[in-house]
mmCIF file of C-alpha atoms in Angstrom:
data_model
loop_
_atom_site.group_PDB
_atom_site.id
_atom_site.type_symbol
_atom_site.label_atom_id
_atom_site.label_comp_id
_atom_site.label_asym_id
_atom_site.label_seq_id
_atom_site.Cartn_x
_atom_site.Cartn_y
_atom_site.Cartn_z
ATOM 1 C CA MET A 1 -11.762 -24.596 17.145
ATOM 2 C CA CYS A 2 -11.961 -21.454 18.777
ATOM 3 C CA SER A 3 -15.913 -20.863 17.612
ATOM 4 C CA SER A 4 -18.619 -18.928 20.010
ATOM 5 C CA ASP A 5 -22.025 -21.665 20.954
ATOM 6 C CA LEU A 6 -24.671 -20.523 22.569
ATOM 7 C CA LEU A 7 -26.746 -23.101 24.329
ATOM 8 C CA VAL A 8 -29.971 -23.257 24.743
ATOM 9 C CA ASP A 9 -31.557 -25.921 27.525
ATOM 10 C CA ASP A 10 -33.621 -25.769 30.142
ATOM 11 C CA GLU A 11 -32.496 -28.924 31.796
ATOM 12 C CA PRO A 12 -30.031 -27.089 34.096
ATOM 13 C CA LEU A 13 -26.919 -30.044 34.854
ATOM 14 C CA TYR A 14 -27.546 -31.540 31.131
ATOM 15 C CA ALA A 15 -26.095 -27.677 30.275
ATOM 16 C CA ALA A 16 -23.778 -27.396 32.251
ATOM 17 C CA LEU A 17 -22.303 -30.870 31.711
ATOM 18 C CA LEU A 18 -22.558 -30.376 28.125
ATOM 19 C CA ALA A 19 -21.184 -26.700 28.226
ATOM 20 C CA GLN A 20 -18.286 -28.207 30.318
ATOM 21 C CA ARG A 21 -17.616 -30.680 27.681
ATOM 22 C CA LEU A 22 -17.092 -28.570 24.982
ATOM 23 C CA SER A 23 -15.164 -25.598 26.667
ATOM 24 C CA GLY A 24 -13.203 -28.966 26.363
ATOM 25 C CA ARG A 25 -13.102 -28.910 22.447
ATOM 26 C CA ASP A 26 -11.959 -24.959 22.212
ATOM 27 C CA PHE A 27 -15.651 -24.306 21.859
ATOM 28 C CA ALA A 28 -16.276 -20.661 24.318
ATOM 29 C CA VAL A 29 -19.921 -21.923 25.399
ATOM 30 C CA THR A 30 -22.070 -20.550 26.880
ATOM 31 C CA VAL A 31 -25.575 -21.419 28.559
ATOM 32 C CA ALA A 32 -28.718 -19.829 28.504
ATOM 33 C CA ALA A 33 -31.531 -21.561 30.902
ATOM 34 C CA ASP A 34 -34.895 -20.184 27.807
ATOM 35 C CA GLY A 35 -35.842 -18.296 24.723
ATOM 36 C CA ASP A 36 -35.279 -14.503 26.610
ATOM 37 C CA GLU A 37 -32.446 -15.629 28.400
ATOM 38 C CA ALA A 38 -31.333 -16.645 25.153
ATOM 39 C CA LEU A 39 -31.839 -13.921 22.473
ATOM 40 C CA ARG A 40 -30.456 -11.510 25.466
ATOM 41 C CA ALA A 41 -27.237 -13.111 24.855
ATOM 42 C CA ALA A 42 -27.298 -13.121 21.737
ATOM 43 C CA ALA A 43 -27.635 -9.173 21.122
ATOM 44 C CA SER A 44 -25.347 -9.045 23.545
ATOM 45 C CA SER A 45 -22.450 -11.251 22.398
ATOM 46 C CA PRO A 46 -23.505 -12.599 18.305
ATOM 47 C CA PRO A 47 -22.497 -16.412 18.640
ATOM 48 C CA ASP A 48 -21.463 -18.549 15.677
ATOM 49 C CA LEU A 49 -22.850 -21.469 16.603
ATOM 50 C CA VAL A 50 -26.741 -21.486 18.376
ATOM 51 C CA LEU A 51 -27.062 -24.695 19.870
ATOM 52 C CA LEU A 52 -31.116 -24.676 20.749
ATOM 53 C CA ASP A 53 -33.218 -27.280 22.783
ATOM 54 C CA VAL A 54 -37.080 -27.465 20.629
ATOM 55 C CA ASN A 55 -38.770 -27.742 23.557
ATOM 56 C CA LEU A 56 -38.081 -24.543 26.118
ATOM 57 C CA PRO A 57 -40.722 -23.066 28.278
ATOM 58 C CA GLY A 58 -41.762 -20.334 26.839
ATOM 59 C CA LYS A 59 -40.589 -20.309 23.510
ATOM 60 C CA SER A 60 -40.377 -23.221 22.056
ATOM 61 C CA GLY A 61 -37.137 -23.384 20.531
ATOM 62 C CA VAL A 62 -38.029 -23.006 16.719
ATOM 63 C CA GLU A 63 -40.141 -19.927 18.126
ATOM 64 C CA VAL A 64 -36.668 -18.161 19.024
ATOM 65 C CA LEU A 65 -34.903 -19.613 16.165
ATOM 66 C CA ALA A 66 -37.128 -17.422 14.652
ATOM 67 C CA GLU A 67 -36.870 -14.107 16.233
ATOM 68 C CA LEU A 68 -33.012 -14.806 16.181
ATOM 69 C CA LYS A 69 -33.026 -14.397 12.250
ATOM 70 C CA ARG A 70 -35.315 -11.579 12.411
ATOM 71 C CA ALA A 71 -33.059 -9.923 14.423
ATOM 72 C CA GLY A 72 -29.889 -10.557 12.541
ATOM 73 C CA PHE A 73 -28.840 -13.966 13.327
ATOM 74 C CA ALA A 74 -25.836 -14.613 10.224
ATOM 75 C CA GLY A 75 -23.993 -18.171 12.905
ATOM 76 C CA GLU A 76 -25.341 -21.810 12.324
ATOM 77 C CA ALA A 77 -28.447 -22.742 14.356
ATOM 78 C CA LEU A 78 -28.734 -26.521 15.252
ATOM 79 C CA MET A 79 -31.452 -27.758 16.426
ATOM 80 C CA LEU A 80 -31.708 -30.715 19.697
ATOM 81 C CA THR A 81 -34.185 -32.519 20.537
ATOM 82 C CA GLY A 82 -34.687 -35.860 23.159
ATOM 83 C CA GLN A 83 -37.100 -37.155 20.690
ATOM 84 C CA ALA A 84 -37.138 -36.788 16.713
ATOM 85 C CA GLY A 85 -40.134 -35.049 15.516
ATOM 86 C CA VAL A 86 -39.887 -34.534 12.259
ATOM 87 C CA GLU A 87 -42.372 -31.547 12.271
ATOM 88 C CA THR A 88 -40.403 -29.600 14.627
ATOM 89 C CA ALA A 89 -37.460 -30.923 12.256
ATOM 90 C CA VAL A 90 -38.721 -29.598 8.915
ATOM 91 C CA ALA A 91 -40.335 -26.228 11.096
ATOM 92 C CA GLY A 92 -36.526 -25.318 11.974
ATOM 93 C CA MET A 93 -34.830 -26.582 8.571
ATOM 94 C CA LYS A 94 -36.990 -24.186 7.125
ATOM 95 C CA LEU A 95 -35.924 -21.412 9.451
ATOM 96 C CA GLY A 96 -32.251 -22.875 7.937
ATOM 97 C CA ALA A 97 -32.052 -24.939 11.463
ATOM 98 C CA ALA A 98 -28.442 -26.328 9.622
ATOM 99 C CA ASP A 99 -29.159 -29.741 11.254
ATOM 100 C CA TYR A 100 -31.583 -31.324 13.614
ATOM 101 C CA LEU A 101 -30.166 -33.537 16.419
ATOM 102 C CA LEU A 102 -30.735 -35.981 19.516
ATOM 103 C CA LYS A 103 -29.333 -35.139 22.914
ATOM 104 C CA SER A 104 -28.363 -39.061 23.068
ATOM 105 C CA LEU A 105 -25.740 -38.305 20.341
ATOM 106 C CA ASP A 106 -22.743 -39.824 20.341
ATOM 107 C CA PHE A 107 -21.005 -36.666 21.967
ATOM 108 C CA ASP A 108 -17.999 -37.042 19.380
ATOM 109 C CA GLU A 109 -20.907 -37.289 17.106
ATOM 110 C CA LEU A 110 -22.728 -34.026 18.253
ATOM 111 C CA VAL A 111 -18.932 -32.109 18.265
ATOM 112 C CA ALA A 112 -18.340 -33.410 14.625
ATOM 113 C CA ALA A 113 -22.292 -31.500 13.572
ATOM 114 C CA LEU A 114 -20.737 -28.675 15.559
ATOM 115 C CA THR A 115 -17.295 -28.346 13.839
ATOM 116 C CA ARG A 116 -19.278 -28.854 10.191
ATOM 117 C CA ALA A 117 -21.692 -26.237 11.342
ATOM 118 C CA TYR A 118 -18.713 -23.419 11.988
ATOM 119 C CA GLY A 119 -17.116 -24.738 8.652
ATOM 120 C CA ARG A 120 -20.287 -23.287 7.071
ATOM 121 C CA LYS A 121 -20.436 -20.032 9.062
ATOM 122 C CA LEU A 122 -16.713 -19.513 8.231
ATOM 123 C CA ARG A 123 -17.213 -20.450 4.567
ATOM 124 C CA ARG A 124 -19.640 -18.029 4.206
ATOM 125 C CA ALA A 125 -18.275 -15.372 5.330
ATOM 126 C CA GLU A 126 -15.694 -15.240 3.120
ATOM 127 C CA SER A 127 -17.697 -15.910 0.507
ATOM 128 C CA ALA A 128 -19.760 -12.720 1.587
ATOM 129 C CA ARG A 129 -16.430 -10.877 2.031
ATOM 130 C CA LEU A 130 -15.515 -12.164 -1.395
ATOM 131 C CA ILE A 131 -18.718 -10.688 -2.472
ATOM 132 C CA GLU A 132 -17.861 -7.296 -0.643
ATOM 133 C CA VAL A 133 -14.575 -6.909 -2.510
ATOM 134 C CA GLU A 134 -15.141 -7.414 -5.672
ATOM 135 C CA ARG A 135 -17.665 -4.921 -5.781
ATOM 136 C CA LEU A 136 -15.930 -2.255 -4.107
ATOM 137 C CA ALA A 137 -13.224 -3.183 -6.906
ATOM 138 C CA GLY A 138 -15.825 -2.618 -9.020
ATOM 139 C CA LEU A 139 -16.882 0.781 -7.738
ATOM 140 C CA GLY A 140 -13.141 1.908 -7.221
ATOM 141 C CA ARG A 141 -12.762 0.644 -11.410
ATOM 142 C CA VAL A 142 -16.061 2.988 -12.188
ATOM 143 C CA ALA A 143 -14.064 6.153 -10.571
ATOM 144 C CA GLU A 144 -11.036 5.928 -12.343
ATOM 145 C CA GLY A 145 -12.679 5.636 -16.058
ATOM 146 C CA ALA A 146 -14.659 8.070 -14.915
ATOM 147 C CA ALA A 147 -11.969 10.068 -13.223
ATOM 148 C CA HIS A 148 -9.988 9.443 -16.752
ATOM 149 C CA GLU A 149 -12.996 10.791 -18.502
ATOM 150 C CA ILE A 150 -13.886 14.138 -16.626
ATOM 151 C CA ASN A 151 -10.191 14.803 -16.132
ATOM 152 C CA ASN A 152 -8.840 15.383 -19.850
ATOM 153 C CA PRO A 153 -11.361 17.746 -20.389
ATOM 154 C CA VAL A 154 -10.935 19.173 -17.467
ATOM 155 C CA ALA A 155 -7.252 19.538 -18.039
ATOM 156 C CA ILE A 156 -8.164 21.132 -21.588
ATOM 157 C CA MET A 157 -9.908 23.159 -20.064
ATOM 158 C CA THR A 158 -7.831 24.757 -17.575
ATOM 159 C CA THR A 159 -5.227 25.150 -20.157
ATOM 160 C CA MET A 160 -7.704 27.437 -22.608
ATOM 161 C CA ALA A 161 -8.516 29.276 -19.075
ATOM 162 C CA GLY A 162 -4.192 30.086 -19.048
ATOM 163 C CA TRP A 163 -4.611 30.773 -22.429
ATOM 164 C CA ILE A 164 -7.187 33.130 -22.678
ATOM 165 C CA GLU A 165 -5.690 34.965 -19.574
ATOM 166 C CA ASP A 166 -2.179 35.902 -22.268
ATOM 167 C CA LEU A 167 -4.847 36.697 -25.033
ATOM 168 C CA CYS A 168 -5.532 39.378 -22.814
ATOM 169 C CA ASP A 169 -1.756 41.222 -22.835
ATOM 170 C CA ASP A 170 -2.519 42.104 -27.347
ATOM 171 C CA LEU A 171 -6.116 43.441 -25.619
ATOM 172 C CA PRO A 172 -5.663 47.134 -26.238
ATOM 173 C CA GLU A 173 -5.020 49.446 -22.973
ATOM 174 C CA SER A 174 -8.413 50.980 -24.236
ATOM 175 C CA ALA A 175 -10.504 47.855 -24.058
ATOM 176 C CA ALA A 176 -8.715 47.271 -20.431
ATOM 177 C CA GLU A 177 -12.206 47.111 -17.965
ATOM 178 C CA THR A 178 -13.769 44.583 -20.646
ATOM 179 C CA THR A 179 -9.664 42.461 -19.988
ATOM 180 C CA ALA A 180 -10.118 42.226 -16.336
ATOM 181 C CA GLU A 181 -13.711 40.807 -16.262
ATOM 182 C CA ILE A 182 -11.997 37.813 -18.950
ATOM 183 C CA ARG A 183 -8.489 37.751 -17.214
ATOM 184 C CA GLN A 184 -11.402 37.252 -13.909
ATOM 185 C CA SER A 185 -13.731 34.819 -15.625
ATOM 186 C CA ALA A 186 -10.436 33.026 -16.607
ATOM 187 C CA ARG A 187 -9.177 32.181 -13.212
ATOM 188 C CA GLN A 188 -12.343 31.852 -11.819
ATOM 189 C CA ILE A 189 -11.985 28.489 -14.517
ATOM 190 C CA ALA A 190 -8.759 27.876 -13.808
ATOM 191 C CA ALA A 191 -9.731 27.548 -10.208
ATOM 192 C CA GLN A 192 -12.369 25.489 -10.357
ATOM 193 C CA GLY A 193 -10.749 22.893 -12.824
ATOM 194 C CA ILE A 194 -8.278 22.574 -9.837
ATOM 195 C CA ARG A 195 -10.953 22.079 -7.619
ATOM 196 C CA ILE A 196 -12.888 18.829 -9.946
ATOM 197 C CA LYS A 197 -9.486 17.932 -10.503
ATOM 198 C CA ALA A 198 -9.232 17.510 -6.570
ATOM 199 C CA VAL A 199 -12.618 16.034 -6.507
ATOM 200 C CA MET A 200 -11.367 13.276 -8.747
ATOM 201 C CA LEU A 201 -8.448 12.039 -7.406
ATOM 202 C CA ASN A 202 -10.370 11.968 -3.753
ATOM 203 C CA LEU A 203 -13.030 9.578 -5.922
#
């Protein structure tokens, strides 16, 4: 499993015992006692999962979840409460909470819920990675096509610049000054063509 988890609960004994049991199931658990501590912990080391008590001192669990989302939290959040509350559950779900669990829930069922949430997080991350790979591949195809379309006329341009230099050999000596200007211009054209080729190669 090896997920990174943040447990937010203001009952020290409950939180310590739950963290210990979860650690035995390969969950790496950090404990926070209130919303502010949870936000600091998440900012310092973004967790994969947040197990969040609804009724916290100061900021409520729903408020903490809202702040986590605003800060860019990309993991899964599970709301934890000592009693059922439909309104709070709905509020949490609207903010993206993956589940709403009672503290009296059987431990194995809690582990199963966390495992499902972590699986969703991994699948979402993989999906985002594949989208990014496809985006980069699309950019690569565009760049390859652009390079092909640009390199062909550039090759013609540099070839013609060389041909112009060759033609300069046939110009009369009386036009030496003009011939020199033409040669210089042809060499500049060829140099710029080489520069364009280098840019397209890098692209």
